[in-house]
Amino acid sequence: MSAPTLSHARRDVGTVVVVLLVLGLLATMVAVAMGVTPQESKSSTIVFSVAAPYQPSPVVQQPVPTAVAAPVADVPAPEGNWTAERGVEIARRALQWLNWPYSFGAGNESGPTYGVAVDYASRNDGRVRGFDCSGLVLYAVGPWLRLVHDAATQYTEAGTVHPALSQLQPGDLLFWSRDGTINGIGHVAIYVGSGDVVEAPDSGAYIKVVPINQVEAGRIGVTRPLT
């Protein structure tokens, strides 16, 4: 049998390239049919999202709650390590720190820490002992789960159940994303009931309770922690 010629080799390579192109085209067609584009995969988009006001409502002074609202009617059954009672405890742990200062990169499972300066707004945070938004979550869920100090990572790391806003329970985590993707998440707050969240907003501000629609613009995703 004679050795393969150069023309044969080129023909074989060309055949392989054509096959790969056809397979890629078929994969794209299937993805489009399933409603998933190459730029929007299931792993990168938040499971549930709703548009938040791009011009958040004027801030109205809210009374500081003395207790977390009770779980709403039709409380779901326990899931994973989550129970309605544990969700209430998560919210209560966050409320312990009302009026403490925001500090970028600050806060952990043990309580407040000093932050770090990363830009002009946070220039003083290295001398401010408090929490940032994801640091407050670290403390709130600390007795049951250790999380990464990053809001975008916490969306998937904190739990696998992502309820709609109409199904919120105290202790649920709400995330704001600039573009509806997980990587676009820049803020997290903790639901305390009655349409309110407790949040650590930004440098120079203090931990406070505000209505969901007064937090910030973007799209909202929800994670039920410990699920």
mmCIF file of C-alpha atoms in Angstrom, residues 96-207:
data_model
loop_
_atom_site.group_PDB
_atom_site.id
_atom_site.type_symbol
_atom_site.label_atom_id
_atom_site.label_comp_id
_atom_site.label_asym_id
_atom_site.label_seq_id
_atom_site.Cartn_x
_atom_site.Cartn_y
_atom_site.Cartn_z
ATOM 1 C CA GLN A 96 -28.440 43.420 65.157
ATOM 2 C CA TRP A 97 -26.124 45.744 63.257
ATOM 3 C CA LEU A 98 -28.566 48.523 62.321
ATOM 4 C CA ASN A 99 -26.857 51.932 62.246
ATOM 5 C CA TRP A 100 -23.369 50.439 62.059
ATOM 6 C CA PRO A 101 -21.303 51.999 59.247
ATOM 7 C CA TYR A 102 -20.739 50.571 55.797
ATOM 8 C CA SER A 103 -17.091 49.774 55.105
ATOM 9 C CA PHE A 104 -15.901 48.250 51.831
ATOM 10 C CA GLY A 105 -14.592 44.690 52.216
ATOM 11 C CA ALA A 106 -15.519 44.654 55.899
ATOM 12 C CA GLY A 107 -17.403 42.187 58.072
ATOM 13 C CA ASN A 108 -17.272 38.426 58.469
ATOM 14 C CA GLU A 109 -18.869 35.541 60.371
ATOM 15 C CA SER A 110 -17.614 36.954 63.678
ATOM 16 C CA GLY A 111 -18.849 40.522 63.260
ATOM 17 C CA PRO A 112 -17.586 43.893 62.022
ATOM 18 C CA THR A 113 -14.027 44.436 60.763
ATOM 19 C CA TYR A 114 -12.071 47.287 59.202
ATOM 20 C CA GLY A 115 -12.508 47.778 55.480
ATOM 21 C CA VAL A 116 -10.164 48.688 52.640
ATOM 22 C CA ALA A 117 -9.831 51.715 50.397
ATOM 23 C CA VAL A 118 -10.260 50.877 46.709
ATOM 24 C CA ASP A 119 -11.450 54.191 45.264
ATOM 25 C CA TYR A 120 -12.220 57.771 46.237
ATOM 26 C CA ALA A 121 -15.574 56.899 47.833
ATOM 27 C CA SER A 122 -13.966 54.262 50.085
ATOM 28 C CA ARG A 123 -10.823 56.279 50.855
ATOM 29 C CA ASN A 124 -11.573 56.295 54.592
ATOM 30 C CA ASP A 125 -12.866 52.721 54.892
ATOM 31 C CA GLY A 126 -9.541 51.371 56.140
ATOM 32 C CA ARG A 127 -10.302 53.256 59.354
ATOM 33 C CA VAL A 128 -13.999 52.361 59.476
ATOM 34 C CA ARG A 129 -15.118 49.241 61.358
ATOM 35 C CA GLY A 130 -18.349 47.840 59.970
ATOM 36 C CA PHE A 131 -19.747 45.746 57.118
ATOM 37 C CA ASP A 132 -20.211 45.900 53.403
ATOM 38 C CA CYS A 133 -23.274 44.268 51.834
ATOM 39 C CA SER A 134 -21.808 40.778 51.403
ATOM 40 C CA GLY A 135 -19.986 41.020 54.730
ATOM 41 C CA LEU A 136 -23.337 41.484 56.464
ATOM 42 C CA VAL A 137 -24.565 38.303 54.737
ATOM 43 C CA LEU A 138 -21.463 36.448 55.987
ATOM 44 C CA TYR A 139 -22.455 37.279 59.547
ATOM 45 C CA ALA A 140 -26.177 36.600 59.069
ATOM 46 C CA VAL A 141 -25.695 33.038 57.772
ATOM 47 C CA GLY A 142 -22.428 32.368 59.618
ATOM 48 C CA PRO A 143 -23.722 29.798 62.144
ATOM 49 C CA TRP A 144 -24.881 27.511 59.321
ATOM 50 C CA LEU A 145 -22.813 28.276 56.217
ATOM 51 C CA ARG A 146 -19.465 29.855 55.303
ATOM 52 C CA LEU A 147 -19.585 31.945 52.140
ATOM 53 C CA VAL A 148 -17.147 33.818 49.931
ATOM 54 C CA HIS A 149 -17.021 37.572 50.627
ATOM 55 C CA ASP A 150 -18.501 38.497 47.242
ATOM 56 C CA ALA A 151 -22.137 39.238 46.389
ATOM 57 C CA ALA A 152 -22.053 37.678 42.901
ATOM 58 C CA THR A 153 -20.587 34.424 44.254
ATOM 59 C CA GLN A 154 -23.087 34.323 47.116
ATOM 60 C CA TYR A 155 -26.014 34.195 44.658
ATOM 61 C CA THR A 156 -25.280 30.564 43.775
ATOM 62 C CA GLU A 157 -23.170 29.607 46.792
ATOM 63 C CA ALA A 158 -25.790 30.447 49.440
ATOM 64 C CA GLY A 159 -28.503 28.131 48.109
ATOM 65 C CA THR A 160 -30.075 26.443 45.101
ATOM 66 C CA VAL A 161 -33.675 27.687 45.496
ATOM 67 C CA HIS A 162 -34.440 31.015 43.782
ATOM 68 C CA PRO A 163 -37.983 32.105 44.676
ATOM 69 C CA ALA A 164 -39.969 34.874 43.018
ATOM 70 C CA LEU A 165 -40.475 38.172 44.811
ATOM 71 C CA SER A 166 -44.060 37.144 45.570
ATOM 72 C CA GLN A 167 -42.724 34.133 47.518
ATOM 73 C CA LEU A 168 -40.178 35.906 49.728
ATOM 74 C CA GLN A 169 -39.597 34.702 53.266
ATOM 75 C CA PRO A 170 -37.600 36.486 56.004
ATOM 76 C CA GLY A 171 -33.914 35.690 55.622
ATOM 77 C CA ASP A 172 -34.028 35.375 51.825
ATOM 78 C CA LEU A 173 -31.150 37.109 50.028
ATOM 79 C CA LEU A 174 -31.935 39.670 47.312
ATOM 80 C CA PHE A 175 -29.313 40.498 44.672
ATOM 81 C CA TRP A 176 -29.178 43.453 42.288
ATOM 82 C CA SER A 177 -27.572 42.903 38.884
ATOM 83 C CA ARG A 178 -26.847 45.672 36.396
ATOM 84 C CA ASP A 179 -27.541 43.430 33.400
ATOM 85 C CA GLY A 180 -29.423 40.357 34.648
ATOM 86 C CA THR A 181 -26.337 38.142 34.833
ATOM 87 C CA ILE A 182 -24.647 36.666 37.880
ATOM 88 C CA ASN A 183 -21.390 38.434 37.024
ATOM 89 C CA GLY A 184 -23.340 41.700 36.909
ATOM 90 C CA ILE A 185 -24.430 41.409 40.561
ATOM 91 C CA GLY A 186 -23.060 44.249 42.647
ATOM 92 C CA HIS A 187 -25.260 44.354 45.742
ATOM 93 C CA VAL A 188 -27.037 42.012 48.161
ATOM 94 C CA ALA A 189 -29.534 42.649 50.960
ATOM 95 C CA ILE A 190 -31.496 40.471 53.407
ATOM 96 C CA TYR A 191 -35.293 40.307 53.424
ATOM 97 C CA VAL A 192 -36.877 41.066 56.809
ATOM 98 C CA GLY A 193 -40.560 40.918 55.833
ATOM 99 C CA SER A 194 -43.316 43.374 54.884
ATOM 100 C CA GLY A 195 -41.547 44.303 51.661
ATOM 101 C CA ASP A 196 -38.390 45.530 53.442
ATOM 102 C CA VAL A 197 -34.734 44.523 53.393
ATOM 103 C CA VAL A 198 -31.826 45.291 55.693
ATOM 104 C CA GLU A 199 -28.777 46.435 53.743
ATOM 105 C CA ALA A 200 -25.304 47.905 54.039
ATOM 106 C CA PRO A 201 -25.584 50.433 51.199
ATOM 107 C CA ASP A 202 -22.263 52.174 50.417
ATOM 108 C CA SER A 203 -19.304 54.053 51.858
ATOM 109 C CA GLY A 204 -20.326 56.889 54.151
ATOM 110 C CA ALA A 205 -23.739 55.345 54.859
ATOM 111 C CA TYR A 206 -25.056 53.081 57.613
ATOM 112 C CA ILE A 207 -26.851 49.734 57.776
#
